[in-house]
Amino acid sequence: MMSRWHGGIEFLILVGMLLILQSDAFLSPRKGLHRRVGSKPILRPLEIAKSGGKMILTEDMYTQNVLAKDVPRPVLVFFSAPWCGPCRLTNPVVKEVMKQYSGKIDVVEVCTDDLAEIAENAGIVSIPTIQFYYGGQLLETIVGCVAQSVLSAAVDKVLEDLEQQQKPR
């Protein structure tokens, strides 16, 4: 009778290992995706985030893509983490808004686990959080999981405000 349970435990361990290998944590930007060149496996960092935006991997990337004064368009910054359920629910919303406003806004994602100092400096206390930046200035912040209509309305407001600021008086 013990041997039957022993086989069941081995099966559960095997299933658990397979689940770990398929989890988001295994494919996190920190670890990268496996790829082969010749016979040697190499690691390549993920460039595209699950939200569809560009994954910010370093503080320098954040500075260049978000805080630089010469960015051509407003930047939607999605602060999230792979273990966060509401963040996973927000991914498709951000992806759809990115498609809807293609060419009008840029979208980047910051993993708060990997870049905690950036999140702290941006005032992030809860995830998911979406912030809009332009010219190195914070324009708008949305905290929590939001519907596509709410995020689209926020993008419209940011674009309208920037248009008003750029009109000659």
Short mmCIF file of C-alpha atoms in Angstrom, two decimals:
data_model
loop_
_atom_site.label_atom_id
_atom_site.label_comp_id
_atom_site.label_asym_id
_atom_site.label_seq_id
_atom_site.Cartn_x
_atom_site.Cartn_y
_atom_site.Cartn_z
CA MET A 1 0.00 0.00 0.00
CA MET A 2 2.88 2.38 0.71
CA SER A 3 4.35 1.88 -2.76
CA ARG A 4 1.13 3.05 -4.40
CA TRP A 5 1.25 6.35 -2.48
CA HIS A 6 4.94 6.69 -3.15
CA GLY A 7 4.25 6.66 -6.91
CA GLY A 8 1.53 9.28 -6.42
CA ILE A 9 3.95 11.57 -4.62
CA GLU A 10 6.49 11.22 -7.44
CA PHE A 11 3.77 12.14 -9.91
CA LEU A 12 2.80 15.23 -7.91
CA ILE A 13 6.44 16.32 -7.69
CA LEU A 14 6.80 15.94 -11.46
CA VAL A 15 3.63 17.96 -12.12
CA GLY A 16 4.84 20.66 -9.72
CA MET A 17 8.17 20.89 -11.49
CA LEU A 18 6.46 21.24 -14.86
CA LEU A 19 4.24 24.00 -13.52
CA ILE A 20 7.26 25.87 -12.18
CA LEU A 21 8.98 25.66 -15.56
CA GLN A 22 5.92 27.10 -17.29
CA SER A 23 5.27 29.85 -14.76
CA ASP A 24 5.82 33.57 -15.31
CA ALA A 25 8.67 33.52 -12.79
CA PHE A 26 10.69 31.19 -15.03
CA LEU A 27 10.28 33.57 -17.98
CA SER A 28 10.82 36.76 -16.03
CA PRO A 29 12.96 39.53 -17.54
CA ARG A 30 15.57 38.82 -14.89
CA LYS A 31 16.10 35.27 -16.11
CA GLY A 32 15.32 35.69 -19.82
CA LEU A 33 14.25 33.22 -22.47
CA HIS A 34 16.39 30.29 -23.48
CA ARG A 35 17.59 30.24 -27.07
CA ARG A 36 20.21 28.13 -28.82
CA VAL A 37 23.07 29.39 -30.94
CA GLY A 38 24.73 26.37 -32.45
CA SER A 39 24.87 23.83 -29.67
CA LYS A 40 25.14 26.34 -26.81
CA PRO A 41 22.05 27.64 -25.00
CA ILE A 42 22.14 31.38 -24.31
CA LEU A 43 19.87 33.70 -22.38
CA ARG A 44 18.09 36.60 -24.05
CA PRO A 45 16.18 39.12 -21.91
CA LEU A 46 12.50 39.67 -22.66
CA GLU A 47 12.02 42.96 -24.49
CA ILE A 48 8.23 42.82 -24.88
CA ALA A 49 6.20 42.84 -21.69
CA LYS A 50 3.00 40.87 -21.20
CA SER A 51 1.10 44.14 -21.54
CA GLY A 52 2.52 44.50 -25.04
CA GLY A 53 4.70 47.47 -24.11
CA LYS A 54 8.46 47.67 -23.91
CA MET A 55 9.85 46.03 -20.77
CA ILE A 56 12.08 48.37 -18.77
CA LEU A 57 15.03 46.29 -17.55
CA THR A 58 17.38 48.93 -16.09
CA GLU A 59 17.31 52.36 -14.49
CA ASP A 60 19.05 53.77 -17.58
CA MET A 61 16.28 52.41 -19.82
CA TYR A 62 13.70 54.05 -17.54
CA THR A 63 15.50 57.38 -17.69
CA GLN A 64 15.84 57.26 -21.50
CA ASN A 65 12.32 56.03 -22.26
CA VAL A 66 10.28 57.81 -19.57
CA LEU A 67 12.07 60.69 -17.88
CA ALA A 68 13.94 62.16 -20.85
CA LYS A 69 12.71 65.60 -21.87
CA ASP A 70 12.93 64.75 -25.59
CA VAL A 71 10.52 61.80 -25.69
CA PRO A 72 8.30 62.30 -28.76
CA ARG A 73 5.01 61.15 -27.20
CA PRO A 74 3.45 60.75 -23.76
CA VAL A 75 4.53 57.53 -22.06
CA LEU A 76 2.15 55.18 -20.26
CA VAL A 77 4.16 53.40 -17.55
CA PHE A 78 2.58 50.21 -16.22
CA PHE A 79 4.03 49.20 -12.83
CA SER A 80 3.34 45.53 -12.11
CA ALA A 81 4.76 42.22 -10.88
CA PRO A 82 4.41 38.67 -12.24
CA TRP A 83 2.75 37.36 -9.05
CA CYS A 84 0.10 40.14 -8.95
CA GLY A 85 -3.35 38.90 -9.99
CA PRO A 86 -4.84 42.36 -10.65
CA CYS A 87 -1.76 43.17 -12.77
CA ARG A 88 -2.42 40.11 -14.92
CA LEU A 89 -6.04 41.28 -15.33
CA THR A 90 -4.79 44.72 -16.39
CA ASN A 91 -2.37 43.38 -19.05
CA PRO A 92 -5.01 42.92 -21.79
CA VAL A 93 -6.53 46.33 -20.97
CA VAL A 94 -3.14 48.04 -21.41
CA LYS A 95 -2.52 46.04 -24.60
CA GLU A 96 -5.84 47.13 -26.13
CA VAL A 97 -5.30 50.78 -25.21
CA MET A 98 -1.80 50.57 -26.68
CA LYS A 99 -3.31 49.36 -29.98
CA GLN A 100 -6.06 51.98 -29.84
CA TYR A 101 -3.58 54.85 -29.37
CA SER A 102 -0.76 53.49 -31.53
CA GLY A 103 1.49 56.35 -32.62
CA LYS A 104 -0.02 58.71 -30.02
CA ILE A 105 1.46 57.21 -26.83
CA ASP A 106 4.33 54.90 -25.95
CA VAL A 107 3.80 52.06 -23.46
CA VAL A 108 6.43 50.65 -21.12
CA GLU A 109 6.21 48.21 -18.22
CA VAL A 110 8.24 48.20 -15.02
CA CYS A 111 8.45 45.09 -12.83
CA THR A 112 8.41 46.42 -9.27
CA ASP A 113 10.20 43.27 -8.05
CA ASP A 114 13.17 43.89 -10.33
CA LEU A 115 13.27 47.69 -10.17
CA ALA A 116 12.00 48.50 -6.69
CA GLU A 117 14.02 51.72 -6.45
CA ILE A 118 12.37 53.13 -9.59
CA ALA A 119 8.94 52.23 -8.22
CA GLU A 120 9.77 53.87 -4.89
CA ASN A 121 11.04 57.04 -6.59
CA ALA A 122 7.85 57.16 -8.69
CA GLY A 123 5.75 56.98 -5.52
CA ILE A 124 4.30 53.54 -6.23
CA VAL A 125 2.71 52.10 -3.09
CA SER A 126 0.32 49.63 -4.70
CA ILE A 127 0.23 47.64 -7.92
CA PRO A 128 -1.01 47.72 -10.55
CA THR A 129 -0.34 51.43 -11.02
CA ILE A 130 -0.36 53.27 -14.33
CA GLN A 131 1.38 56.61 -14.68
CA PHE A 132 1.59 58.97 -17.65
CA TYR A 133 4.74 61.00 -18.29
CA TYR A 134 5.71 63.57 -20.88
CA GLY A 135 8.86 65.66 -21.00
CA GLY A 136 10.07 64.03 -17.79
CA GLN A 137 6.98 65.22 -15.88
CA LEU A 138 4.33 63.05 -14.22
CA LEU A 139 0.93 63.92 -15.72
CA GLU A 140 -1.54 61.39 -14.30
CA THR A 141 -1.66 58.35 -11.99
CA ILE A 142 -4.20 55.52 -11.91
CA VAL A 143 -4.02 52.96 -9.10
CA GLY A 144 -5.65 49.55 -9.32
CA CYS A 145 -7.21 47.37 -11.94
CA VAL A 146 -9.24 49.50 -14.37
CA ALA A 147 -11.62 48.93 -17.26
CA GLN A 148 -10.55 49.75 -20.80
CA SER A 149 -13.01 52.65 -20.96
CA VAL A 150 -11.47 54.22 -17.84
CA LEU A 151 -7.92 53.89 -19.17
CA SER A 152 -8.97 55.20 -22.61
CA ALA A 153 -10.62 58.22 -20.97
CA ALA A 154 -7.40 58.90 -19.03
CA VAL A 155 -5.34 58.72 -22.25
CA ASP A 156 -7.81 61.08 -23.97
CA LYS A 157 -7.52 63.54 -21.06
CA VAL A 158 -3.71 63.44 -21.12
CA LEU A 159 -3.61 63.97 -24.90
CA GLU A 160 -6.17 66.79 -24.70
CA ASP A 161 -4.29 68.53 -21.86
CA LEU A 162 -1.02 68.34 -23.80
CA GLU A 163 -2.72 69.71 -26.91
CA GLN A 164 -4.11 72.63 -24.90
CA GLN A 165 -0.66 73.38 -23.44
CA GLN A 166 0.96 73.42 -26.88
CA LYS A 167 -1.59 75.80 -28.47
CA PRO A 168 -0.39 79.39 -28.72
CA ARG A 169 -2.35 81.75 -26.47
#
